[in-house]
mmCIF file of C-alpha atoms (C1' of nucleotides) in Angstrom:
data_model
loop_
_atom_site.group_PDB
_atom_site.id
_atom_site.type_symbol
_atom_site.label_atom_id
_atom_site.label_comp_id
_atom_site.label_asym_id
_atom_site.label_seq_id
_atom_site.Cartn_x
_atom_site.Cartn_y
_atom_site.Cartn_z
ATOM 1 C CA UNK A 246 -26.697 -7.345 6.727
ATOM 2 C CA UNK A 247 -23.388 -5.971 7.992
ATOM 3 C CA UNK A 248 -23.755 -3.013 5.726
ATOM 4 C CA UNK A 249 -27.134 -2.114 7.220
ATOM 5 C CA UNK A 250 -25.935 -2.617 10.764
ATOM 6 C CA UNK A 251 -22.998 -0.386 10.021
ATOM 7 C CA UNK A 252 -25.264 2.362 8.806
ATOM 8 C CA UNK A 253 -27.748 2.336 11.655
ATOM 9 C CA UNK A 254 -25.712 1.471 14.726
ATOM 10 C CA UNK A 255 -23.451 4.424 15.004
ATOM 11 C CA UNK A 256 -22.389 5.165 18.510
ATOM 12 C CA UNK A 257 -23.322 8.553 19.910
ATOM 13 C CA UNK A 258 -20.451 10.848 20.758
ATOM 14 C CA UNK A 259 -18.716 10.601 17.440
ATOM 15 C CA UNK A 260 -17.097 7.270 18.181
ATOM 16 C CA UNK A 261 -17.788 5.476 14.966
ATOM 17 C CA UNK A 262 -16.695 1.901 15.554
ATOM 18 C CA UNK A 263 -17.443 0.450 12.161
ATOM 19 C CA UNK A 264 -15.195 -0.336 9.246
ATOM 20 C CA UNK A 265 -14.468 2.438 6.801
ATOM 21 C CA UNK A 266 -13.927 -0.185 4.153
ATOM 22 C CA UNK A 267 -17.542 -1.227 4.562
ATOM 23 C CA UNK A 268 -19.029 2.231 4.724
ATOM 24 C CA UNK A 269 -17.104 3.329 1.663
ATOM 25 C CA UNK A 270 -18.700 0.488 -0.285
ATOM 26 C CA UNK A 271 -21.926 2.454 0.006
ATOM 27 C CA UNK A 272 -23.816 1.214 -3.042
ATOM 28 C CA UNK A 273 -21.508 -0.885 -5.155
ATOM 29 C CA UNK A 274 -17.870 -1.772 -4.726
ATOM 30 C CA UNK A 275 -16.756 -0.046 -7.889
ATOM 31 C CA UNK A 276 -13.717 1.149 -6.004
ATOM 32 C CA UNK A 277 -13.213 -1.969 -3.921
ATOM 33 C CA UNK A 278 -9.939 -2.841 -5.629
ATOM 34 C CA UNK A 279 -8.707 0.699 -5.139
ATOM 35 C CA UNK A 280 -9.637 0.622 -1.454
ATOM 36 C CA UNK A 281 -7.752 -2.627 -0.995
ATOM 37 C CA UNK A 282 -4.725 -1.086 -2.637
ATOM 38 C CA UNK A 283 -4.981 2.046 -0.497
ATOM 39 C CA UNK A 284 -5.218 0.056 2.718
ATOM 40 C CA UNK A 285 -2.012 -1.722 1.793
ATOM 41 C CA UNK A 286 -0.198 1.498 0.963
ATOM 42 C CA UNK A 287 -1.280 3.842 3.743
ATOM 43 C CA UNK A 288 2.268 5.020 4.342
ATOM 44 C CA UNK A 289 2.845 5.977 0.734
ATOM 45 C CA UNK A 290 1.874 8.836 -1.535
ATOM 46 C CA UNK A 291 -1.911 8.863 -1.811
ATOM 47 C CA UNK A 292 -2.259 12.147 -3.622
ATOM 48 C CA UNK A 293 -4.983 12.692 -6.168
ATOM 49 C CA UNK A 294 -2.687 12.109 -9.181
ATOM 50 C CA UNK A 295 -1.537 8.786 -7.716
ATOM 51 C CA UNK A 296 -5.062 7.624 -6.938
ATOM 52 C CA UNK A 297 -6.332 8.630 -10.357
ATOM 53 C CA UNK A 298 -3.554 6.730 -12.067
ATOM 54 C CA UNK A 299 -4.189 3.723 -9.848
ATOM 55 C CA UNK A 300 -7.857 3.839 -10.841
ATOM 56 C CA UNK A 301 -6.994 4.296 -14.490
ATOM 57 C CA UNK A 302 -8.808 7.595 -14.884
ATOM 58 C CA UNK A 303 -7.954 11.228 -15.367
ATOM 59 C CA UNK A 304 -7.798 13.253 -12.171
ATOM 60 C CA UNK A 305 -10.943 15.164 -13.014
ATOM 61 C CA UNK A 306 -13.016 12.100 -13.814
ATOM 62 C CA UNK A 307 -11.709 10.196 -10.829
ATOM 63 C CA UNK A 308 -12.714 13.015 -8.489
ATOM 64 C CA UNK A 309 -16.201 13.076 -9.940
ATOM 65 C CA UNK A 310 -16.775 9.333 -9.979
ATOM 66 C CA UNK A 311 -15.321 8.746 -6.559
ATOM 67 C CA UNK A 312 -17.513 11.398 -4.978
ATOM 68 C CA UNK A 313 -20.514 10.023 -6.819
ATOM 69 C CA UNK A 314 -19.931 6.417 -5.735
ATOM 70 C CA UNK A 315 -18.773 7.097 -2.218
ATOM 71 C CA UNK A 316 -20.237 10.381 -1.046
ATOM 72 C CA UNK A 317 -16.753 11.498 -0.051
ATOM 73 C CA UNK A 318 -14.060 13.411 -1.842
ATOM 74 C CA UNK A 319 -10.857 11.402 -2.356
ATOM 75 C CA UNK A 320 -8.861 13.365 0.216
ATOM 76 C CA UNK A 321 -11.521 12.978 2.913
ATOM 77 C CA UNK A 322 -11.767 9.255 2.251
ATOM 78 C CA UNK A 323 -8.003 8.924 2.557
ATOM 79 C CA UNK A 324 -8.124 10.701 5.886
ATOM 80 C CA UNK A 325 -10.768 8.273 7.150
ATOM 81 C CA UNK A 326 -8.768 5.246 6.043
ATOM 82 C CA UNK A 327 -5.613 6.570 7.667
ATOM 83 C CA UNK A 328 -7.440 7.209 10.911
ATOM 84 C CA UNK A 329 -8.934 3.736 10.790
ATOM 85 C CA UNK A 330 -5.494 2.224 10.326
ATOM 86 C CA UNK A 331 -4.159 4.251 13.227
ATOM 87 C CA UNK A 332 -7.069 3.270 15.471
ATOM 88 C CA UNK A 333 -6.315 -0.372 14.856
ATOM 89 C CA UNK A 334 -2.627 -0.003 15.678
ATOM 90 C CA UNK A 335 -3.397 2.085 18.752
ATOM 91 C CA UNK A 336 -5.674 -0.503 20.290
ATOM 92 C CA UNK A 337 -3.965 -3.686 19.090
ATOM 93 C CA UNK A 338 -0.287 -2.824 19.509
ATOM 94 C CA UNK A 339 1.994 -0.882 21.793
ATOM 95 C CA UNK A 340 3.777 0.929 19.019
ATOM 96 C CA UNK A 341 4.727 4.523 19.825
ATOM 97 C CA UNK A 342 2.264 7.052 18.493
ATOM 98 C CA UNK A 343 4.930 8.699 16.398
ATOM 99 C CA UNK A 344 5.646 5.454 14.574
ATOM 100 C CA UNK A 345 1.956 4.772 14.086
ATOM 101 C CA UNK A 346 1.514 8.197 12.544
ATOM 102 C CA UNK A 347 4.210 7.623 9.963
ATOM 103 C CA UNK A 348 3.152 4.048 9.273
ATOM 104 C CA UNK A 349 -0.352 5.299 8.475
ATOM 105 C CA UNK A 350 0.854 8.084 6.235
ATOM 106 C CA UNK A 351 0.345 11.120 8.436
ATOM 107 C CA UNK A 352 3.058 13.668 7.933
ATOM 108 C CA UNK A 353 3.515 14.032 11.665
ATOM 109 C CA UNK A 354 1.988 13.248 15.057
ATOM 110 C CA UNK A 355 0.421 16.676 14.915
ATOM 111 C CA UNK A 356 -1.359 15.914 11.662
ATOM 112 C CA UNK A 357 -2.653 12.621 13.060
ATOM 113 C CA UNK A 358 -3.828 14.296 16.217
ATOM 114 C CA UNK A 359 -5.792 16.866 14.257
ATOM 115 C CA UNK A 360 -7.407 14.164 12.122
ATOM 116 C CA UNK A 361 -8.436 12.300 15.265
ATOM 117 C CA UNK A 362 -9.971 15.447 16.702
ATOM 118 C CA UNK A 363 -11.822 16.080 13.476
ATOM 119 C CA UNK A 364 -13.242 12.594 12.977
ATOM 120 C CA UNK A 365 -13.395 11.054 16.456
ATOM 121 C CA UNK A 366 -13.356 14.082 18.752
ATOM 122 C CA UNK A 367 -10.515 12.534 20.748
ATOM 123 C CA UNK A 368 -6.754 12.467 20.772
ATOM 124 C CA UNK A 369 -4.730 9.366 19.860
ATOM 125 C CA UNK A 370 -3.485 9.083 23.457
ATOM 126 C CA UNK A 371 -7.005 9.208 24.823
ATOM 127 C CA UNK A 372 -8.229 6.759 22.213
ATOM 128 C CA UNK A 373 -5.548 4.243 23.152
ATOM 129 C CA UNK A 374 -6.255 4.674 26.843
ATOM 130 C CA UNK A 375 -9.942 3.934 26.398
ATOM 131 C CA UNK A 376 -9.833 1.221 23.748
ATOM 132 C CA UNK A 377 -6.753 -0.891 24.400
ATOM 133 C "C1'" DT B 47 -1.029 29.335 17.715
ATOM 134 C "C1'" DG B 48 0.560 31.876 13.288
ATOM 135 C "C1'" DA B 49 2.096 32.419 8.823
ATOM 136 C "C1'" DG B 50 3.129 30.824 4.464
ATOM 137 C "C1'" DC B 51 2.630 27.527 1.138
ATOM 138 C "C1'" DC B 52 0.647 23.503 -1.105
ATOM 139 C "C1'" DC B 53 -2.950 21.119 -3.305
ATOM 140 C "C1'" DC B 54 -7.657 19.606 -3.215
ATOM 141 C "C1'" DC B 55 -12.125 20.688 -5.203
ATOM 142 C "C1'" DC B 56 -15.225 22.600 -7.996
ATOM 143 C "C1'" DG B 57 -16.953 25.630 -11.610
ATOM 144 C "C1'" DC B 58 -16.338 26.306 -16.246
ATOM 145 C "C1'" DC B 59 -15.861 25.004 -20.930
ATOM 146 C "C1'" DA B 60 -14.389 22.921 -25.116
ATOM 147 C "C1'" DG B 61 -14.423 18.509 -27.367
ATOM 148 C "C1'" DC B 62 -16.524 14.082 -28.523
ATOM 149 C "C1'" DC C 75 -29.594 18.445 -27.581
ATOM 150 C "C1'" DT C 76 -27.849 15.203 -23.844
ATOM 151 C "C1'" DG C 77 -24.245 13.223 -21.303
ATOM 152 C "C1'" DC C 78 -19.577 12.239 -20.333
ATOM 153 C "C1'" DT C 79 -14.704 13.537 -20.416
ATOM 154 C "C1'" DG C 80 -10.655 16.010 -18.942
ATOM 155 C "C1'" DG C 81 -7.727 20.333 -18.829
ATOM 156 C "C1'" DC C 82 -7.431 24.816 -16.410
ATOM 157 C "C1'" DG C 83 -7.599 28.343 -12.838
ATOM 158 C "C1'" DG C 84 -8.373 30.069 -8.427
ATOM 159 C "C1'" DG C 85 -10.066 30.182 -3.803
ATOM 160 C "C1'" DG C 86 -9.835 28.223 0.379
ATOM 161 C "C1'" DG C 87 -8.820 24.668 3.656
ATOM 162 C "C1'" DG C 88 -5.304 22.257 5.793
ATOM 163 C "C1'" DC C 89 -0.365 20.804 6.395
ATOM 164 C "C1'" DT C 90 4.240 22.086 7.773
#
DNA sequence: TGAGCCCCCCGCCAGC
DNA sequence: CTGCTGGCGGGGGGCT
């Protein structure tokens, strides 16, 4: 039920308020274990070679299968998960934005800000102001 | 905002 | 032949 609600109750204005973990489960949770691992290692190296090794596949096959199962390329999925992690910390804690950015694996505040603009059409500051 | 560099992604193809 | 795998190269998007 949650999965269907998640699909159909998107907020207008680009403010997706649902769980990326759920939406990435699209059809089956073939990559559920991988997603759990990623969520627990957001600050680390989540490059394609690392993910492929974690999934036990070659880079080429991992790219193909992940896109097939998820509808997203690995790098785009990572960006979504990082943004989701940052959103949580922004609204639930008072940690400085700089620290949140590094804890979620963004190379800098600037990188995090650009990801927010791309996916949520807001800045981290604005997001915190409106959702904390 | 700009410039340079990195690496993701995808087409291609040989192998099984 | 069909379908899957995985290495390679380059173009472009995005990070620093």
